Amino acid sequence: MDEETETLALAIGRRVRAQRQARDWTLDRLAAEAGVSRRMIVNVEQGTVNPSIGTLLRLADALGVRLPALVQARAEASDLVEVTRHGEGAVLWTGEHGGRGVLVAGIESPDVVELWDWTLEPGERHASEAHSTGTRELLHVIAGEVVIEVAGAAHALAAGDALTFSGDVDHAYANRSAGTARFSLAVFEFGVGSSHREARS
């Protein structure tokens, strides 16, 4: 891991551990609630692994918190605004050719909205497992060309195009062109952690 990734991994580990301990949960309990291995929980809490976006989403949902609460640096905030400065977003995906998926902003649970800034270099593809039921994604291509795969169907978009789709099915973002592609993505996920809270009540 590079220094930036290592710093983020350690911060995520501290936050996951704090959330788990605040609930008086064992590692096994969190593993069971999140559907990930105990070994992965240990590695995440120790900051020795760069967890996938899917793993982070499962942990956030199990803990009943929004993803930004686990990954974002402390933003400038007041009762009315929260500012994330350029370069302060959480880089949660890095492609083999230098592409990046950066979580730049988000709002509180239980109804979560995340704002992402994505860059895909030629040949890069990011596959995402299905999110919780009812999740919607809105994508706007800023530059280049992007192919969005939703439940096996491919949708080619060029700069200026936009797409709204269900995020509760398997989907992927791919750059099959020869140039860099960049897009903004908003994810709306409703009732995050509610299934776990209801099960405990």
PDB file of C-alpha atoms in Angstrom:
ATOM      1  CA  MET A   1       0.000   0.000   0.000  1.00  0.00           C
ATOM      2  CA  ASP A   2       1.186   3.528  -0.698  1.00  0.00           C
ATOM      3  CA  GLU A   3       1.232   6.096   2.108  1.00  0.00           C
ATOM      4  CA  GLU A   4      -2.180   7.603   1.259  1.00  0.00           C
ATOM      5  CA  THR A   5      -3.830   4.155   1.119  1.00  0.00           C
ATOM      6  CA  GLU A   6      -2.144   3.064   4.346  1.00  0.00           C
ATOM      7  CA  THR A   7      -3.295   6.199   6.174  1.00  0.00           C
ATOM      8  CA  LEU A   8      -6.876   5.633   4.993  1.00  0.00           C
ATOM      9  CA  ALA A   9      -6.763   1.922   5.927  1.00  0.00           C
ATOM     10  CA  LEU A  10      -5.612   2.762   9.461  1.00  0.00           C
ATOM     11  CA  ALA A  11      -8.350   5.396   9.835  1.00  0.00           C
ATOM     12  CA  ILE A  12     -11.003   2.968   8.615  1.00  0.00           C
ATOM     13  CA  GLY A  13      -9.718   0.350  11.058  1.00  0.00           C
ATOM     14  CA  ARG A  14     -10.001   2.740  14.012  1.00  0.00           C
ATOM     15  CA  ARG A  15     -13.528   3.754  13.040  1.00  0.00           C
ATOM     16  CA  VAL A  16     -14.768   0.191  12.494  1.00  0.00           C
ATOM     17  CA  ARG A  17     -13.294  -0.900  15.825  1.00  0.00           C
ATOM     18  CA  ALA A  18     -14.848   2.092  17.618  1.00  0.00           C
ATOM     19  CA  GLN A  19     -18.267   1.407  16.091  1.00  0.00           C
ATOM     20  CA  ARG A  20     -18.043  -2.295  16.976  1.00  0.00           C
ATOM     21  CA  GLN A  21     -16.937  -1.631  20.552  1.00  0.00           C
ATOM     22  CA  ALA A  22     -19.629   1.026  21.029  1.00  0.00           C
ATOM     23  CA  ARG A  23     -22.152  -1.748  20.362  1.00  0.00           C
ATOM     24  CA  ASP A  24     -20.284  -4.170  22.639  1.00  0.00           C
ATOM     25  CA  TRP A  25     -19.980  -6.580  19.704  1.00  0.00           C
ATOM     26  CA  THR A  26     -17.353  -9.272  19.369  1.00  0.00           C
ATOM     27  CA  LEU A  27     -15.424  -9.723  16.144  1.00  0.00           C
ATOM     28  CA  ASP A  28     -17.540 -12.808  15.468  1.00  0.00           C
ATOM     29  CA  ARG A  29     -20.761 -10.845  15.911  1.00  0.00           C
ATOM     30  CA  LEU A  30     -19.704  -8.168  13.413  1.00  0.00           C
ATOM     31  CA  ALA A  31     -18.501 -10.826  10.977  1.00  0.00           C
ATOM     32  CA  ALA A  32     -21.876 -12.573  11.168  1.00  0.00           C
ATOM     33  CA  GLU A  33     -23.887  -9.349  10.837  1.00  0.00           C
ATOM     34  CA  ALA A  34     -21.804  -8.125   7.871  1.00  0.00           C
ATOM     35  CA  GLY A  35     -21.419 -11.470   6.129  1.00  0.00           C
ATOM     36  CA  VAL A  36     -17.632 -11.239   5.947  1.00  0.00           C
ATOM     37  CA  SER A  37     -14.962 -13.402   7.537  1.00  0.00           C
ATOM     38  CA  ARG A  38     -13.622 -12.812  11.033  1.00  0.00           C
ATOM     39  CA  ARG A  39     -10.112 -12.664   9.531  1.00  0.00           C
ATOM     40  CA  MET A  40     -11.213  -9.802   7.268  1.00  0.00           C
ATOM     41  CA  ILE A  41     -12.622  -7.894  10.257  1.00  0.00           C
ATOM     42  CA  VAL A  42      -9.318  -8.339  12.104  1.00  0.00           C
ATOM     43  CA  ASN A  43      -7.338  -7.155   9.068  1.00  0.00           C
ATOM     44  CA  VAL A  44      -9.621  -4.142   8.559  1.00  0.00           C
ATOM     45  CA  GLU A  45      -9.403  -3.102  12.210  1.00  0.00           C
ATOM     46  CA  GLN A  46      -5.611  -3.455  12.169  1.00  0.00           C
ATOM     47  CA  GLY A  47      -5.370  -1.396   8.984  1.00  0.00           C
ATOM     48  CA  THR A  48      -3.367  -4.102   7.202  1.00  0.00           C
ATOM     49  CA  VAL A  49      -5.760  -4.461   4.270  1.00  0.00           C
ATOM     50  CA  ASN A  50      -7.313  -2.070   1.776  1.00  0.00           C
ATOM     51  CA  PRO A  51     -10.922  -3.372   1.905  1.00  0.00           C
ATOM     52  CA  SER A  52     -13.055  -3.413  -1.232  1.00  0.00           C
ATOM     53  CA  ILE A  53     -15.991  -1.054  -1.590  1.00  0.00           C
ATOM     54  CA  GLY A  54     -18.292  -4.062  -1.228  1.00  0.00           C
ATOM     55  CA  THR A  55     -16.732  -5.052   2.098  1.00  0.00           C
ATOM     56  CA  LEU A  56     -16.949  -1.486   3.385  1.00  0.00           C
ATOM     57  CA  LEU A  57     -20.614  -1.261   2.398  1.00  0.00           C
ATOM     58  CA  ARG A  58     -21.396  -4.514   4.207  1.00  0.00           C
ATOM     59  CA  LEU A  59     -19.615  -3.269   7.341  1.00  0.00           C
ATOM     60  CA  ALA A  60     -21.363   0.105   7.240  1.00  0.00           C
ATOM     61  CA  ASP A  61     -24.764  -1.530   6.795  1.00  0.00           C
ATOM     62  CA  ALA A  62     -24.147  -4.016   9.610  1.00  0.00           C
ATOM     63  CA  LEU A  63     -23.115  -1.187  11.934  1.00  0.00           C
ATOM     64  CA  GLY A  64     -26.049   0.989  10.851  1.00  0.00           C
ATOM     65  CA  VAL A  65     -23.851   3.875   9.719  1.00  0.00           C
ATOM     66  CA  ARG A  66     -23.234   5.570   6.407  1.00  0.00           C
ATOM     67  CA  LEU A  67     -20.166   4.680   4.374  1.00  0.00           C
ATOM     68  CA  PRO A  68     -18.655   8.194   4.689  1.00  0.00           C
ATOM     69  CA  ALA A  69     -18.651   7.776   8.488  1.00  0.00           C
ATOM     70  CA  LEU A  70     -16.096   4.990   8.058  1.00  0.00           C
ATOM     71  CA  VAL A  71     -13.925   6.442   5.303  1.00  0.00           C
ATOM     72  CA  GLN A  72     -14.020  10.226   5.077  1.00  0.00           C
ATOM     73  CA  ALA A  73     -11.545  12.551   6.698  1.00  0.00           C
ATOM     74  CA  ARG A  74     -13.140  15.033   9.064  1.00  0.00           C
ATOM     75  CA  ALA A  75     -14.598  17.755   6.859  1.00  0.00           C
ATOM     76  CA  GLU A  76     -15.124  21.399   7.696  1.00  0.00           C
ATOM     77  CA  ALA A  77     -18.614  21.345   9.145  1.00  0.00           C
ATOM     78  CA  SER A  78     -21.277  23.458  10.803  1.00  0.00           C
ATOM     79  CA  ASP A  79     -24.985  22.986  11.419  1.00  0.00           C
ATOM     80  CA  LEU A  80     -25.693  24.057   7.840  1.00  0.00           C
ATOM     81  CA  VAL A  81     -22.774  22.880   5.680  1.00  0.00           C
ATOM     82  CA  GLU A  82     -20.038  20.263   5.441  1.00  0.00           C
ATOM     83  CA  VAL A  83     -17.113  21.002   3.134  1.00  0.00           C
ATOM     84  CA  THR A  84     -14.741  18.444   1.636  1.00  0.00           C
ATOM     85  CA  ARG A  85     -11.812  20.230   0.027  1.00  0.00           C
ATOM     86  CA  HIS A  86     -10.231  19.135  -3.263  1.00  0.00           C
ATOM     87  CA  GLY A  87      -8.028  16.107  -2.645  1.00  0.00           C
ATOM     88  CA  GLU A  88      -9.646  15.239   0.706  1.00  0.00           C
ATOM     89  CA  GLY A  89     -12.129  12.664  -0.622  1.00  0.00           C
ATOM     90  CA  ALA A  90     -11.634   9.008   0.271  1.00  0.00           C
ATOM     91  CA  VAL A  91     -10.018   7.035  -2.571  1.00  0.00           C
ATOM     92  CA  LEU A  92     -11.812   3.693  -2.272  1.00  0.00           C
ATOM     93  CA  TRP A  93     -10.883   2.157  -5.618  1.00  0.00           C
ATOM     94  CA  THR A  94      -7.737   2.353  -7.713  1.00  0.00           C
ATOM     95  CA  GLY A  95      -7.559   0.826 -11.185  1.00  0.00           C
ATOM     96  CA  GLU A  96      -4.599  -1.028 -12.617  1.00  0.00           C
ATOM     97  CA  HIS A  97      -3.833   1.888 -14.966  1.00  0.00           C
ATOM     98  CA  GLY A  98      -4.390   4.736 -12.495  1.00  0.00           C
ATOM     99  CA  GLY A  99      -8.160   5.180 -12.467  1.00  0.00           C
ATOM    100  CA  ARG A 100      -9.774   6.166  -9.172  1.00  0.00           C
ATOM    101  CA  GLY A 101     -13.101   6.019  -7.399  1.00  0.00           C
ATOM    102  CA  VAL A 102     -13.266   8.836  -4.848  1.00  0.00           C
ATOM    103  CA  LEU A 103     -16.073   9.280  -2.326  1.00  0.00           C
ATOM    104  CA  VAL A 104     -16.279  13.062  -2.020  1.00  0.00           C
ATOM    105  CA  ALA A 105     -19.443  13.632   0.037  1.00  0.00           C
ATOM    106  CA  GLY A 106     -22.308  11.884   1.770  1.00  0.00           C
ATOM    107  CA  ILE A 107     -25.277  12.467   4.047  1.00  0.00           C
ATOM    108  CA  GLU A 108     -26.315  10.696   7.242  1.00  0.00           C
ATOM    109  CA  SER A 109     -28.172   7.428   7.557  1.00  0.00           C
ATOM    110  CA  PRO A 110     -30.711   5.931   7.584  1.00  0.00           C
ATOM    111  CA  ASP A 111     -31.269   7.324   4.067  1.00  0.00           C
ATOM    112  CA  VAL A 112     -27.798   7.608   2.579  1.00  0.00           C
ATOM    113  CA  VAL A 113     -26.727   9.685  -0.394  1.00  0.00           C
ATOM    114  CA  GLU A 114     -23.136   9.370  -1.598  1.00  0.00           C
ATOM    115  CA  LEU A 115     -21.416  11.527  -4.204  1.00  0.00           C
ATOM    116  CA  TRP A 116     -18.510   9.955  -6.099  1.00  0.00           C
ATOM    117  CA  ASP A 117     -15.910  11.244  -8.563  1.00  0.00           C
ATOM    118  CA  TRP A 118     -14.749   8.435 -10.868  1.00  0.00           C
ATOM    119  CA  THR A 119     -11.916   8.288 -13.384  1.00  0.00           C
ATOM    120  CA  LEU A 120     -11.415   5.215 -15.572  1.00  0.00           C
ATOM    121  CA  GLU A 121      -8.364   4.836 -17.738  1.00  0.00           C
ATOM    122  CA  PRO A 122      -8.565   2.844 -21.015  1.00  0.00           C
ATOM    123  CA  GLY A 123      -9.305  -0.827 -20.373  1.00  0.00           C
ATOM    124  CA  GLU A 124     -10.349  -0.377 -16.731  1.00  0.00           C
ATOM    125  CA  ARG A 125     -13.555  -1.839 -15.323  1.00  0.00           C
ATOM    126  CA  HIS A 126     -15.027  -1.719 -11.830  1.00  0.00           C
ATOM    127  CA  ALA A 127     -17.617  -4.377 -10.978  1.00  0.00           C
ATOM    128  CA  SER A 128     -20.017  -3.752  -8.092  1.00  0.00           C
ATOM    129  CA  GLU A 129     -22.159  -6.320  -6.378  1.00  0.00           C
ATOM    130  CA  ALA A 130     -25.820  -5.515  -5.798  1.00  0.00           C
ATOM    131  CA  HIS A 131     -26.494  -2.960  -3.066  1.00  0.00           C
ATOM    132  CA  SER A 132     -29.448  -3.119  -0.669  1.00  0.00           C
ATOM    133  CA  THR A 133     -32.974  -3.325  -2.090  1.00  0.00           C
ATOM    134  CA  GLY A 134     -34.222  -0.044  -3.535  1.00  0.00           C
ATOM    135  CA  THR A 135     -30.786   1.532  -4.104  1.00  0.00           C
ATOM    136  CA  ARG A 136     -30.676   3.901  -7.095  1.00  0.00           C
ATOM    137  CA  GLU A 137     -27.662   5.353  -8.887  1.00  0.00           C
ATOM    138  CA  LEU A 138     -27.436   8.480 -11.024  1.00  0.00           C
ATOM    139  CA  LEU A 139     -24.418   8.856 -13.275  1.00  0.00           C
ATOM    140  CA  HIS A 140     -23.282  11.801 -15.414  1.00  0.00           C
ATOM    141  CA  VAL A 141     -20.356  11.481 -17.833  1.00  0.00           C
ATOM    142  CA  ILE A 142     -18.052  14.490 -17.627  1.00  0.00           C
ATOM    143  CA  ALA A 143     -15.417  13.401 -20.161  1.00  0.00           C
ATOM    144  CA  GLY A 144     -14.732  10.455 -22.427  1.00  0.00           C
ATOM    145  CA  GLU A 145     -16.877   7.370 -22.875  1.00  0.00           C
ATOM    146  CA  VAL A 146     -18.213   4.948 -20.267  1.00  0.00           C
ATOM    147  CA  VAL A 147     -20.088   1.673 -20.618  1.00  0.00           C
ATOM    148  CA  ILE A 148     -22.449   0.910 -17.731  1.00  0.00           C
ATOM    149  CA  GLU A 149     -23.412  -2.726 -17.331  1.00  0.00           C
ATOM    150  CA  VAL A 150     -26.653  -3.288 -15.405  1.00  0.00           C
ATOM    151  CA  ALA A 151     -27.958  -6.828 -14.886  1.00  0.00           C
ATOM    152  CA  GLY A 152     -26.070  -8.005 -17.959  1.00  0.00           C
ATOM    153  CA  ALA A 153     -27.168  -5.183 -20.318  1.00  0.00           C
ATOM    154  CA  ALA A 154     -24.558  -2.661 -21.538  1.00  0.00           C
ATOM    155  CA  HIS A 155     -25.303   1.056 -21.942  1.00  0.00           C
ATOM    156  CA  ALA A 156     -22.722   3.199 -23.776  1.00  0.00           C
ATOM    157  CA  LEU A 157     -22.507   6.824 -22.659  1.00  0.00           C
ATOM    158  CA  ALA A 158     -20.505   9.760 -23.992  1.00  0.00           C
ATOM    159  CA  ALA A 159     -19.581  13.084 -22.397  1.00  0.00           C
ATOM    160  CA  GLY A 160     -22.745  14.899 -21.332  1.00  0.00           C
ATOM    161  CA  ASP A 161     -24.869  11.740 -21.204  1.00  0.00           C
ATOM    162  CA  ALA A 162     -26.543  10.618 -17.997  1.00  0.00           C
ATOM    163  CA  LEU A 163     -28.089   7.385 -16.733  1.00  0.00           C
ATOM    164  CA  THR A 164     -30.291   6.447 -13.802  1.00  0.00           C
ATOM    165  CA  PHE A 165     -30.385   2.790 -12.817  1.00  0.00           C
ATOM    166  CA  SER A 166     -31.146   0.308 -10.064  1.00  0.00           C
ATOM    167  CA  GLY A 167     -28.118  -0.334  -7.888  1.00  0.00           C
ATOM    168  CA  ASP A 168     -29.693  -3.371  -6.236  1.00  0.00           C
ATOM    169  CA  VAL A 169     -28.520  -5.642  -9.073  1.00  0.00           C
ATOM    170  CA  ASP A 170     -24.975  -6.502 -10.137  1.00  0.00           C
ATOM    171  CA  HIS A 171     -23.507  -3.656 -12.172  1.00  0.00           C
ATOM    172  CA  ALA A 172     -20.194  -2.353 -13.511  1.00  0.00           C
ATOM    173  CA  TYR A 173     -18.528   0.735 -14.968  1.00  0.00           C
ATOM    174  CA  ALA A 174     -16.075   0.220 -17.842  1.00  0.00           C
ATOM    175  CA  ASN A 175     -13.919   2.273 -20.172  1.00  0.00           C
ATOM    176  CA  ARG A 176     -13.571   0.461 -23.489  1.00  0.00           C
ATOM    177  CA  SER A 177     -12.267   3.524 -25.320  1.00  0.00           C
ATOM    178  CA  ALA A 178      -8.728   4.761 -25.958  1.00  0.00           C
ATOM    179  CA  GLY A 179      -9.062   7.863 -23.780  1.00  0.00           C
ATOM    180  CA  THR A 180      -9.600   8.706 -20.123  1.00  0.00           C
ATOM    181  CA  ALA A 181     -13.198   8.730 -18.918  1.00  0.00           C
ATOM    182  CA  ARG A 182     -14.542  10.676 -15.948  1.00  0.00           C
ATOM    183  CA  PHE A 183     -17.989  10.631 -14.410  1.00  0.00           C
ATOM    184  CA  SER A 184     -19.864  11.808 -11.351  1.00  0.00           C
ATOM    185  CA  LEU A 185     -21.994   9.245  -9.517  1.00  0.00           C
ATOM    186  CA  ALA A 186     -24.685   9.717  -6.891  1.00  0.00           C
ATOM    187  CA  VAL A 187     -25.852   6.677  -4.932  1.00  0.00           C
ATOM    188  CA  PHE A 188     -29.158   6.738  -3.024  1.00  0.00           C
ATOM    189  CA  GLU A 189     -29.475   3.896  -0.501  1.00  0.00           C
ATOM    190  CA  PHE A 190     -32.494   3.939   1.775  1.00  0.00           C
ATOM    191  CA  GLY A 191     -32.777   2.595   5.311  1.00  0.00           C
ATOM    192  CA  VAL A 192     -29.097   1.701   5.753  1.00  0.00           C
ATOM    193  CA  GLY A 193     -28.666  -0.632   8.700  1.00  0.00           C
ATOM    194  CA  SER A 194     -32.406  -0.798   9.322  1.00  0.00           C
ATOM    195  CA  SER A 195     -32.576  -4.572   8.833  1.00  0.00           C
ATOM    196  CA  HIS A 196     -29.973  -5.058  11.564  1.00  0.00           C
ATOM    197  CA  ARG A 197     -31.631  -2.530  13.879  1.00  0.00           C
ATOM    198  CA  GLU A 198     -35.039  -4.171  13.376  1.00  0.00           C
ATOM    199  CA  ALA A 199     -33.569  -7.624  14.048  1.00  0.00           C
ATOM    200  CA  ARG A 200     -32.180  -6.385  17.386  1.00  0.00           C
ATOM    201  CA  SER A 201     -35.316  -4.527  18.501  1.00  0.00           C
TER     202      SER A 201
END
